[in-house]
Coordinates of C-alpha atoms in Angstrom, one line a residue:
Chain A
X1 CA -11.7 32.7 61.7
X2 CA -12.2 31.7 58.4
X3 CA -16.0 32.2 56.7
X4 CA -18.0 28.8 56.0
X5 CA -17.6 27.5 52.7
X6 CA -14.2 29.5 52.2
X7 CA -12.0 26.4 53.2
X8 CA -10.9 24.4 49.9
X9 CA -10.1 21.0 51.5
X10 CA -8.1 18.6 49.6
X11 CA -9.4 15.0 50.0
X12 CA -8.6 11.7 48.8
X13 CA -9.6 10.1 45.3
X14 CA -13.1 8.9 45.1
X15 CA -12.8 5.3 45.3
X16 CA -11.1 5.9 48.6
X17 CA -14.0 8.0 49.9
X18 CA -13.7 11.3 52.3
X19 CA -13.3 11.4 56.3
X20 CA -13.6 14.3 57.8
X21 CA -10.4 14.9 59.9
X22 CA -12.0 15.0 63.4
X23 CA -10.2 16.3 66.1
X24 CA -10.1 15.1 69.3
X25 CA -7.9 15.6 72.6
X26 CA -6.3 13.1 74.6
X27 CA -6.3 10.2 71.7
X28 CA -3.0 8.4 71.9
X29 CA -1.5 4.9 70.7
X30 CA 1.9 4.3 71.6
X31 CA 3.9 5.1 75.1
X32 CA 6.0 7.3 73.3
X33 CA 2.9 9.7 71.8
X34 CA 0.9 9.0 74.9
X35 CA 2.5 12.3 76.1
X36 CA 1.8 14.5 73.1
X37 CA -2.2 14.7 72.0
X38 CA -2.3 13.5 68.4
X39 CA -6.1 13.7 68.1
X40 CA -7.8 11.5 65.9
X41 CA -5.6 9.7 62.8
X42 CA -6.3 11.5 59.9
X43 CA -6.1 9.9 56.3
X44 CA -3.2 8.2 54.9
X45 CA -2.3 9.7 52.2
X46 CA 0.6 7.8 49.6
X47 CA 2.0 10.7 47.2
X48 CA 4.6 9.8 45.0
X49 CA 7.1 13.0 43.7
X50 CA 7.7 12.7 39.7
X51 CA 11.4 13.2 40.3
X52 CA 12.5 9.6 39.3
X53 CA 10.3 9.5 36.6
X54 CA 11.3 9.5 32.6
X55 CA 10.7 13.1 32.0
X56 CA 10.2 13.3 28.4
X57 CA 7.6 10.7 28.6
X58 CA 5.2 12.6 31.8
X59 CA 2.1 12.4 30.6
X60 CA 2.6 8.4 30.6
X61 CA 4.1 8.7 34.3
X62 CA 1.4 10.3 35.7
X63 CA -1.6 7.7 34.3
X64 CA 1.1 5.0 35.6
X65 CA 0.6 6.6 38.8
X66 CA -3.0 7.1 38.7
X67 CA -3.4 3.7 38.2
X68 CA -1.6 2.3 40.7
X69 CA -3.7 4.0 43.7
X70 CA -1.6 6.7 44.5
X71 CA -3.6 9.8 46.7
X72 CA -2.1 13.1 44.6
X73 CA 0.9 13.4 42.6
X74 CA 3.7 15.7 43.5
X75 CA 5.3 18.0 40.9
X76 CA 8.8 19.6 42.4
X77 CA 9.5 22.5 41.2
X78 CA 12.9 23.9 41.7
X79 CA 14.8 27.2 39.7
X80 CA 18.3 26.5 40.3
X81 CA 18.0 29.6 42.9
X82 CA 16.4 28.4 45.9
X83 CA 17.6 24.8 45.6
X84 CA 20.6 23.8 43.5
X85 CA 18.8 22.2 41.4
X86 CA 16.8 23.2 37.8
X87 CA 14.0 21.3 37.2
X88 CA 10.6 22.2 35.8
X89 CA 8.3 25.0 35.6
X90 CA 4.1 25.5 35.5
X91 CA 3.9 23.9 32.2
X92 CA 4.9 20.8 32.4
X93 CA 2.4 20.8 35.3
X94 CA -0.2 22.0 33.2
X95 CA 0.7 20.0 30.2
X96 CA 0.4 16.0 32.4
X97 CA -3.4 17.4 33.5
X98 CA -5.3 16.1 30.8
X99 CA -3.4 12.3 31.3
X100 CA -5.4 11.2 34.3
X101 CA -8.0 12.5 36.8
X102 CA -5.8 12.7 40.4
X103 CA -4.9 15.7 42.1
X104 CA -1.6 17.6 41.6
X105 CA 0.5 19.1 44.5
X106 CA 3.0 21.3 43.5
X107 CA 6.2 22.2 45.7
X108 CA 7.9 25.5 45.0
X109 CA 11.5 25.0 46.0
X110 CA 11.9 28.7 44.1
X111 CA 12.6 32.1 45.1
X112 CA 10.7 34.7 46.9
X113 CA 10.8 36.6 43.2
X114 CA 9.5 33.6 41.3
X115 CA 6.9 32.6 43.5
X116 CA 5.6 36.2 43.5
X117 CA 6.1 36.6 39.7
X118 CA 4.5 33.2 38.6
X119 CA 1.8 32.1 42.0
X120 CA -0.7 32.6 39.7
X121 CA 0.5 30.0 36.9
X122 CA 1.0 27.9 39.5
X123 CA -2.0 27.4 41.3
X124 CA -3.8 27.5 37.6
X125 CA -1.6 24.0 36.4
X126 CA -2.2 22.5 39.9
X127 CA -5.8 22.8 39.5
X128 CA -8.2 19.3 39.3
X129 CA -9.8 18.4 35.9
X130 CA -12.4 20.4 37.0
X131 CA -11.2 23.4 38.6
X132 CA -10.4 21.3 41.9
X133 CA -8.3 23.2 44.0
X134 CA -4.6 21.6 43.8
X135 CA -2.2 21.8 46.7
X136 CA 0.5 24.7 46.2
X137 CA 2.9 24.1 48.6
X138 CA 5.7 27.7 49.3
X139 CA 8.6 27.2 51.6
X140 CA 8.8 29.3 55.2
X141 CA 12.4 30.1 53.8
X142 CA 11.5 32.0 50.3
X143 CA 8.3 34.0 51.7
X144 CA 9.3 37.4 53.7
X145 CA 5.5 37.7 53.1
X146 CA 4.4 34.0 53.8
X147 CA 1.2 34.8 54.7
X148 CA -0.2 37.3 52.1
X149 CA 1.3 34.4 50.0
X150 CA -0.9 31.9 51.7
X151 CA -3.6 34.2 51.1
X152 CA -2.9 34.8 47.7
X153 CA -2.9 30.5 47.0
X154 CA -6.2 30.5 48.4
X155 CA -8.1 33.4 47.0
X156 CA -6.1 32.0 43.4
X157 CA -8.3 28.8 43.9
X158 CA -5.5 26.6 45.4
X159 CA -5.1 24.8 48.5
X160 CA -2.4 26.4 50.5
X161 CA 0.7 24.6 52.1
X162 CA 4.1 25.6 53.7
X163 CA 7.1 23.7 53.9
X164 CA 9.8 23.5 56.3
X165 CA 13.5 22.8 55.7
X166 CA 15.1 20.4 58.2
X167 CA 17.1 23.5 59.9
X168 CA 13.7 25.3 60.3
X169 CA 11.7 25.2 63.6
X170 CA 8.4 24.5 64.2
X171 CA 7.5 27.8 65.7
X172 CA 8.1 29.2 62.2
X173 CA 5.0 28.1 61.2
X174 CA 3.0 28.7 64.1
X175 CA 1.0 31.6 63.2
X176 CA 0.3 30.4 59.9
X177 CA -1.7 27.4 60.9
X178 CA -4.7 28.9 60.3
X179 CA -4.2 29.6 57.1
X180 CA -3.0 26.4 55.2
X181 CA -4.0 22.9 54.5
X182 CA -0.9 20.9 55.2
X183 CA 2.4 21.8 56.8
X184 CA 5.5 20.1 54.5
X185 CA 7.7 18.6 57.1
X186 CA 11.0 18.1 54.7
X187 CA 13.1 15.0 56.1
X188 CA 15.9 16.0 53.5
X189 CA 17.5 19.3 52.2
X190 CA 15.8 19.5 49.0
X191 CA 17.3 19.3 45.6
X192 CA 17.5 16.1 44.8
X193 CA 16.1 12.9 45.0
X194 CA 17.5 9.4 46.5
X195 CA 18.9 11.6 49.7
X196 CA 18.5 9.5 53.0
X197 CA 16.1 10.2 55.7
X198 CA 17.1 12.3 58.3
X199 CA 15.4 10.9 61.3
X200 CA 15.9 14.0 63.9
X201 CA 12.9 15.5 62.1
X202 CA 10.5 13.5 64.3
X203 CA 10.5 15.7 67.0
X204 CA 9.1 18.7 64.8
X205 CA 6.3 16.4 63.5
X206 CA 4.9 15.9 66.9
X207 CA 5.2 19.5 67.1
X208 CA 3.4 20.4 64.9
X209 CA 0.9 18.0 65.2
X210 CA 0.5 18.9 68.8
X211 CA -0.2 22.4 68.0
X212 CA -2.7 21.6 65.3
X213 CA -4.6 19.8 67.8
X214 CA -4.5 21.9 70.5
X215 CA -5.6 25.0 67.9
X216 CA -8.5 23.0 66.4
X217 CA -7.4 23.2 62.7
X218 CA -8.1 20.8 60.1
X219 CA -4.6 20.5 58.6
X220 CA -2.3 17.3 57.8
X221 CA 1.4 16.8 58.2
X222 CA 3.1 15.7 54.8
X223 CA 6.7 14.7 55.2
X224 CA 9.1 14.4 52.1
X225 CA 12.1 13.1 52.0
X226 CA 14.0 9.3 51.6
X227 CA 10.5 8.3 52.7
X228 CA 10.6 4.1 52.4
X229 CA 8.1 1.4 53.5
X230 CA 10.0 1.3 56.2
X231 CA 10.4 2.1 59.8
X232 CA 10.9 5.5 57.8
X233 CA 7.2 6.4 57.3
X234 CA 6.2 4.1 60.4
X235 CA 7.8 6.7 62.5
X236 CA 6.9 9.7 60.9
X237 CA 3.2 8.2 61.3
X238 CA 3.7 7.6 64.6
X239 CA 4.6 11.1 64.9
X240 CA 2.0 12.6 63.3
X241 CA 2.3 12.8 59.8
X242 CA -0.4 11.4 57.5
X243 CA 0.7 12.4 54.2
X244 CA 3.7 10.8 52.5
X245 CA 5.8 12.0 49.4
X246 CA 8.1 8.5 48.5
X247 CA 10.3 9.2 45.3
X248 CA 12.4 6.7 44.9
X249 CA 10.5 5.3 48.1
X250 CA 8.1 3.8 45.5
X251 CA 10.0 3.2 41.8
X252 CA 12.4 1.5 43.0
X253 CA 9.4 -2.0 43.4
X254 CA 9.2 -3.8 40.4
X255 CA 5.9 -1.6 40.0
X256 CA 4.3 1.3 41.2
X257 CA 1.1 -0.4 42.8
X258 CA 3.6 -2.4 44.7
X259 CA 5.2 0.2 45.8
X260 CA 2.5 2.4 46.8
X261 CA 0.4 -0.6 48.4
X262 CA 3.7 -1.2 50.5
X263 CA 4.0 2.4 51.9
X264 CA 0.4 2.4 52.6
X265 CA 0.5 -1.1 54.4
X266 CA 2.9 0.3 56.8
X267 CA 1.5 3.2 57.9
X268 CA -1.8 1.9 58.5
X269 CA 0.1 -0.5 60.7
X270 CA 1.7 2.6 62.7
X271 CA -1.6 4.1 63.0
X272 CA -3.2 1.2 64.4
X273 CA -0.2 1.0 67.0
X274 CA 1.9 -1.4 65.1
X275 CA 5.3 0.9 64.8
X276 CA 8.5 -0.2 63.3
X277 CA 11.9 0.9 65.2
X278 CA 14.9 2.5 63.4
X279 CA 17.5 0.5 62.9
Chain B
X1 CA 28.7 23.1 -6.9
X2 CA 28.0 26.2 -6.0
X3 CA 30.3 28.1 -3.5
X4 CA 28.5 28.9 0.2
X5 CA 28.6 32.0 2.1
X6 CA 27.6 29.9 5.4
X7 CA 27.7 25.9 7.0
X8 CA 24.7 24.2 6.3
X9 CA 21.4 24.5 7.2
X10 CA 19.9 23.0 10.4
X11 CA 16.3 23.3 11.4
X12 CA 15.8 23.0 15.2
X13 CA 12.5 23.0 16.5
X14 CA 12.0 24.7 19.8
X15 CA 10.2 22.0 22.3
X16 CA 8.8 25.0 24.1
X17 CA 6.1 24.6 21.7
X18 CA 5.7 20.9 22.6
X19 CA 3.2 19.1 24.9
X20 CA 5.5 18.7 27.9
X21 CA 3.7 15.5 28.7
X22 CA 5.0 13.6 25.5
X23 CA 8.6 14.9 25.2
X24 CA 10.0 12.1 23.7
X25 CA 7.1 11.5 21.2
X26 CA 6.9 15.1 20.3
X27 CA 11.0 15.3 19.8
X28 CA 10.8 12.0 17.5
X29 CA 8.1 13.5 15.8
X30 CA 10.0 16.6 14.4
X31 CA 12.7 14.6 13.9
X32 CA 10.7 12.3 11.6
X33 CA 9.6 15.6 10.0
X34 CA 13.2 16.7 9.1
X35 CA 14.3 18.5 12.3
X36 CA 18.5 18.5 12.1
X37 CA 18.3 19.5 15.7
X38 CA 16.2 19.9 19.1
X39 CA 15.9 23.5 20.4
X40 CA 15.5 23.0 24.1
X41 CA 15.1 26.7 26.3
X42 CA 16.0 26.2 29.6
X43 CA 14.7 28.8 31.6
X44 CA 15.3 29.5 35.4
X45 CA 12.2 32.5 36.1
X46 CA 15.3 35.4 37.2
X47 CA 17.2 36.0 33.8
X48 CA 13.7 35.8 32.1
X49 CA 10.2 35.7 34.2
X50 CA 9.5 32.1 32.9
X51 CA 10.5 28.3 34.1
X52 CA 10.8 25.9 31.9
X53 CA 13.1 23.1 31.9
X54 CA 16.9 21.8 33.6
X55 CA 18.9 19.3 33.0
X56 CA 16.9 16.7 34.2
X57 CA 15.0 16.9 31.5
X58 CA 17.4 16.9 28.8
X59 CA 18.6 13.8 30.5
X60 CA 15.9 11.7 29.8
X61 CA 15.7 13.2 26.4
X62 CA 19.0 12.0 25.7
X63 CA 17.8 8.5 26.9
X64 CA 14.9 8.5 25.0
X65 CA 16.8 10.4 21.8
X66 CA 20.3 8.7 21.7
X67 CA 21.2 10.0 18.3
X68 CA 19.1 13.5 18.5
X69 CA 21.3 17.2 18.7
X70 CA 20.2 18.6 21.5
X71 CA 21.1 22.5 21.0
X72 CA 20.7 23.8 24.4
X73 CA 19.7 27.4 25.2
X74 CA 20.2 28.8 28.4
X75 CA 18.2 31.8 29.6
X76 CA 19.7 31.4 33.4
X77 CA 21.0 34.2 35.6
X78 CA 24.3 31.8 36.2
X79 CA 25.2 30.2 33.1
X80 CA 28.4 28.7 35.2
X81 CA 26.3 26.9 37.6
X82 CA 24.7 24.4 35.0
X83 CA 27.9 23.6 32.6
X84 CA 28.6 20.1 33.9
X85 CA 24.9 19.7 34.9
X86 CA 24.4 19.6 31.5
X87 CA 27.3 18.1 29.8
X88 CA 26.4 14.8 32.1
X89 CA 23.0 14.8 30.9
X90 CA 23.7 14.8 26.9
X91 CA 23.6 18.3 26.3
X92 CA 25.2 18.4 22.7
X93 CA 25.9 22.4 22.3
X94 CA 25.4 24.5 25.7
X95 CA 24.1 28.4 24.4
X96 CA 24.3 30.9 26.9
X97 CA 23.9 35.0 27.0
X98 CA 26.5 37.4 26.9
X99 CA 24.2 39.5 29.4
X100 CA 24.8 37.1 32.1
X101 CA 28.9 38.3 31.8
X102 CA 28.9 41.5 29.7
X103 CA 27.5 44.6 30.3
X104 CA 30.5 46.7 28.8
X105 CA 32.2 45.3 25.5
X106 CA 35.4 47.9 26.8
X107 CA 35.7 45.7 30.4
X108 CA 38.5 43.4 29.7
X109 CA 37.6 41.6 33.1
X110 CA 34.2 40.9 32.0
X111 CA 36.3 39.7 28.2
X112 CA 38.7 37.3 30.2
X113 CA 35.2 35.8 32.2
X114 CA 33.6 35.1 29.1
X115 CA 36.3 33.1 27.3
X116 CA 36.7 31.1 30.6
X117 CA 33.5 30.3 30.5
X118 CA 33.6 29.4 26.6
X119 CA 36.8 27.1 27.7
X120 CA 34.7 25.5 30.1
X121 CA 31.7 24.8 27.8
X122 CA 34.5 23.0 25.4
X123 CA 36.3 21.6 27.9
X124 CA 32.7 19.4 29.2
X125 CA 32.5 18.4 25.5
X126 CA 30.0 19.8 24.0
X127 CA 29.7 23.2 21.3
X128 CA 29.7 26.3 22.7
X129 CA 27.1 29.4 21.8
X130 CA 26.4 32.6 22.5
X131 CA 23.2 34.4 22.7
X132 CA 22.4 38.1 22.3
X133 CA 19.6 39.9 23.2
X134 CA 17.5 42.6 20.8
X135 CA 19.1 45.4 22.4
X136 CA 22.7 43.9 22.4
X137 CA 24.7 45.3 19.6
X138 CA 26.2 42.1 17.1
X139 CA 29.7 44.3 17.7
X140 CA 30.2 42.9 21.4
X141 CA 30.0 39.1 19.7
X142 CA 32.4 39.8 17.0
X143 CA 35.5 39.3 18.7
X144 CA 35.1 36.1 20.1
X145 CA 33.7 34.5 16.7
X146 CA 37.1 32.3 16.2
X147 CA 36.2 30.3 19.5
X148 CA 32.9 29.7 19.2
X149 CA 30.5 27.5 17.4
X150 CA 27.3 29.6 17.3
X151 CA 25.6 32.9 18.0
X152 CA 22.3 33.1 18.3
X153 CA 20.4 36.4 17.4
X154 CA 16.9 36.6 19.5
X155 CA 14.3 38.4 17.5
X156 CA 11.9 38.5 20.6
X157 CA 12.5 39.2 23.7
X158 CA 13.7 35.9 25.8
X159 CA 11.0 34.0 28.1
X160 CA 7.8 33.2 26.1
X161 CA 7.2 30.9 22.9
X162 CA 4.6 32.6 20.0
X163 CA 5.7 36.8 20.0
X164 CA 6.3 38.4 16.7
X165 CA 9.5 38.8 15.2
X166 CA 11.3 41.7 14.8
X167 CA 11.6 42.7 11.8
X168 CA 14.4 45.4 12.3
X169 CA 16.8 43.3 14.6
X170 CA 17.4 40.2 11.8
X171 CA 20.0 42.8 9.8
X172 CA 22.3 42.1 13.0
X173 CA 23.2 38.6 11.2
X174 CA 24.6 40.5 8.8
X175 CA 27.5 41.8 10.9
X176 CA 28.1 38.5 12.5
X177 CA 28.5 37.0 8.7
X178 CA 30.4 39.3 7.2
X179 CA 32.7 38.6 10.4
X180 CA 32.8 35.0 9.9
X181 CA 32.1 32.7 7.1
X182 CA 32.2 29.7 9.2
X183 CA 30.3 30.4 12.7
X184 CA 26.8 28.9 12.8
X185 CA 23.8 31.9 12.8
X186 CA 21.1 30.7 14.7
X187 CA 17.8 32.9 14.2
X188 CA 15.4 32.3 17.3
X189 CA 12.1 34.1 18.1
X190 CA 9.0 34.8 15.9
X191 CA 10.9 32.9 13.1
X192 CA 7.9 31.4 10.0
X193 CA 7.3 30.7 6.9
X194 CA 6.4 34.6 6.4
X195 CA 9.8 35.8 8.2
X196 CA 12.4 32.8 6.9
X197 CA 13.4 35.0 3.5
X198 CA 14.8 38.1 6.0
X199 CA 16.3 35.7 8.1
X200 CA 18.0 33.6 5.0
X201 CA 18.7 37.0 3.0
X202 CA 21.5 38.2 6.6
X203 CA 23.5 35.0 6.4
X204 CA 21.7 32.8 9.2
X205 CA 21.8 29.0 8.8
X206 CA 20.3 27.9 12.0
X207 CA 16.7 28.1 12.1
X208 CA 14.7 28.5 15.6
X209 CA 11.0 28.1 15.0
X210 CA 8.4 26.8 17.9
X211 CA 4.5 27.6 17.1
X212 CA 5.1 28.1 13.4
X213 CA 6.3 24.1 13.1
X214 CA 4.3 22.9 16.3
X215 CA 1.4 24.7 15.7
X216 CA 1.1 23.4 11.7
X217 CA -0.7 19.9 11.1
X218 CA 1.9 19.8 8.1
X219 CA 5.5 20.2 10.3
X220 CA 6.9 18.4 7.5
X221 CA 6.3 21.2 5.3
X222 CA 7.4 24.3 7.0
X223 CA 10.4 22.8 7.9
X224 CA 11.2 21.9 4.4
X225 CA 9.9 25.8 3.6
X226 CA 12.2 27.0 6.0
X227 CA 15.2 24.9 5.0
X228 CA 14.6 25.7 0.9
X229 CA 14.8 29.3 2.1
X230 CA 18.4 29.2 3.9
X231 CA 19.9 26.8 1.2
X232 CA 18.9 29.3 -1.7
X233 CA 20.4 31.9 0.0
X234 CA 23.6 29.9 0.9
X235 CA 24.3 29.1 -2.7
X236 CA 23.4 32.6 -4.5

């Protein structure tokens, strides 16, 4: 069990206030969930990934985001060795701090060698403008040692999460529960943005989110991946999920508020039993 | 006019230094300054234990720099992986490490795999270089000095911006020049004000330089330092 005081929660911005994430059993909305205990709803949470963004122009991206209401930003990390894909490392993370005030999340689609070499740098450039912990998020896949990593994020300052690629099951996860903040539920193969939705992922968020209930821990399912205000993120809320990463989900409105005001709109809807069928 | 014992002189500022949140701004900047070029180091945290920047990046400084030389340098374990990444995002020279293919400067395998790779750095488009580490001798380049554009001669180790130059690894220019009049000599690591003369004095005539230009509130002037350095040199 982890010692009072130890746990280094993430919550929302402050003009969105905190709520505990209280857990209860038997709490259900729809037919469908009625059979799986989802406990209470925990907070939405709209995070937009800075892949679609004008890289050489960050800092502006970020207070662009910040301004239009979004929960944390998401910073995807990726070293051409895990993922196919090369795209930044813990300096570009660091460097965008100092250009607005709301909390990072950073996903390390790297190898076991470069988490292990750079955790550190990391969880340091995640950080809040105050020393906040920031969400580190280290995939299932890359970590022989996953939780002496998780371990490592927290005792770092950072607030640990693990992700899952789609092939992964849920039972990969299951004895690390205890020891992260959020569970990364990835509804694409990562790499690259603009990917669609892969929808058989459902079944693993009510997974999950069954088991985090029935253990008693305070964590929230993020899913990530061609994430739209659509019956996309009204399922995965449905399911379970209460934290969303939209990429192109959210540039592609004529603005971001827009965008993240219509993402938000939809899952409060599936929450308060209003859910949108696929297509 | 006086006769030149090397192609011109370009100063290329390593955006390493840079604030990664202003990219654009900072790239302008130099070039405002009298950058030739942009010095971008790519990085993938397994050929050197840093991560820095991909092709993504370089993309949007393309769009944001249409005219700008982007003179990229890869420090990547698989410099074939990223070729057309690259080429597709503006990349206007693609620099790679004979490490990544050589080990052996006798393995004609490991020859043969090299100039493939140079022919598919040209075939994309853009120039081709070649980067050797301290401890790589300037011999194992010389051979394949008719088909490239550019060597580059680290004076640090590869994978952090601000170490000191070495001092004893400049004279390697020297080999490369007397080799070839008309290959570019790119000097990167450690590379100021107090360490342009050693660098000028071996034949180089591209000049890497990241926290001595970022770090000056007068840019302007240690680039023209720099530059006044190399020229002199070219034309004595």
């Amino acid at each position: 069990m982890q010692a009072a005081g130890q746990r280094l929660t993430m919550r929302t911005t402050a003009s969105r206030g905190a709520k505990a994430g209280r857990l209860a059993s038997g709490s259900s909305r729809t037919a469908r969930s009625a059979v799986v205990a989802k406990g209470t709803d925990r907070d939405i949470q709209i995070i937009p990934s800075v892949l679609p963004a004008d890289w050489a122009n960050m800092g502006q991206c970020v207070a662009d985001l910040e301004a239009a209401g979004v929960d944390r930003i998401q910073f995807d990390v990726m070293d051409g060795n895990f993922v196919p894909n090369l795209t930044f490392g813990p300096e570009m993370i660091a460097a965008c701090r100092k250009y607005c005030k709301t909390p990072f999340e950073t996903q390390l689609m790297v190898s076991q060698y470069a988490s292990e070499t750079m955790l550190k740098d990391y969880v340091d450039a995640t950080k809040g403008p105050n020393g906040e912990p920031g969400v580190v998020i280290v995939h299932v896949e890359a970590c022989d040692h996953l939780q002496r990593c998780l371990k490592q994020i927290r005792e770092l300052g950072g607030s640990p999460s693990v992700a899952l690629n789609p092939h992964t099951p849920a039972e990969m996860v299951k004895n690390v529960l205890c020891d992260v903040d959020h569970v990364l539920v990835m509804t694409v193969n990562p790499g690259f943005g603009g990917q669609a939705y892969i929808p058989t992922m459902l079944d693993k968020i009510r997974e999950l989110r069954a088991a985090i209930v029935a253990g008693g821990y305070d964590v929230d399912i993020e899913v990530d991946g061609g994430i739209k205000a659509d019956w996309t993120i009204s399922q995965c809320c449905d399911a379970g999920a209460n934290c969303f990463i939209a990429g192109s989900g959210m540039f592609a409105y004529p603005t971001l508020k827009e965008g993240c005001d219509a993402l938000r709109a939809i899952a409060k809807d599936a929450q308060a039993g209003k859910v949108l069928p696929p297509p | 006019m006086a006769a030149r014992d090397r192609p011109e002189c370009k100063i290329a500022p390593s955006i390493l230094s840079a604030d990664f949140a202003r990219l654009a701004e900072e790239s302008k900047r130099m070039i405002s300054c009298g950058a030739d070029w942009l010095h971008v180091d790519v990085m993938d945290g397994h050929f050197v234990p840093n991560l820095t920047i991909g092709a993504p990046v370089v993309k949007s400084l393309r769009k944001n720099l249409p005219d700008a030389f982007l003179d990229c340098h890869l420090m990547v374990s698989n410099p074939k992986q990223w070729i057309l990444d690259f080429a597709k995002a503006g990349a206007s020279l693609y620099n790679f490490h004979l490490e990544c293919v050589m080990d052996d400067n006798t393995n004609e395998e490991q020859a043969t795999e090299l100039r493939s790779l140079i022919n598919e750095v040209k075939a994309s488009g853009m120039k081709v270089g070649i980067s050797i580490k301290p401890k790589t001798p300037a011999e194992w380049i010389v051979p394949f000095l008719g088909e490239i554009d550019m060597v580059n001669v680290l004076t640090v180790e590869p994978g952090f911006g601000g170490q000191k130059f070495m001092s004893d690894i400049v004279g390697k220019c020297k080999i490369i020049r007397e080799a070839s009049k008309e290959v570019h000599i790119q000097v990167d690591g450690g590379v100021a004000p107090s360490t342009i003369d050693a660098c000028a004095a071996v034949g180089a005539n591209v000049i890497v330089a990241g926290s001595a230009i970022f770090g000056s509130d007068k840019p302007q002037e240690v680039i023209a330092t720099l530059k006044k350095s190399v020229e002199a040199a070219a034309t004595a």
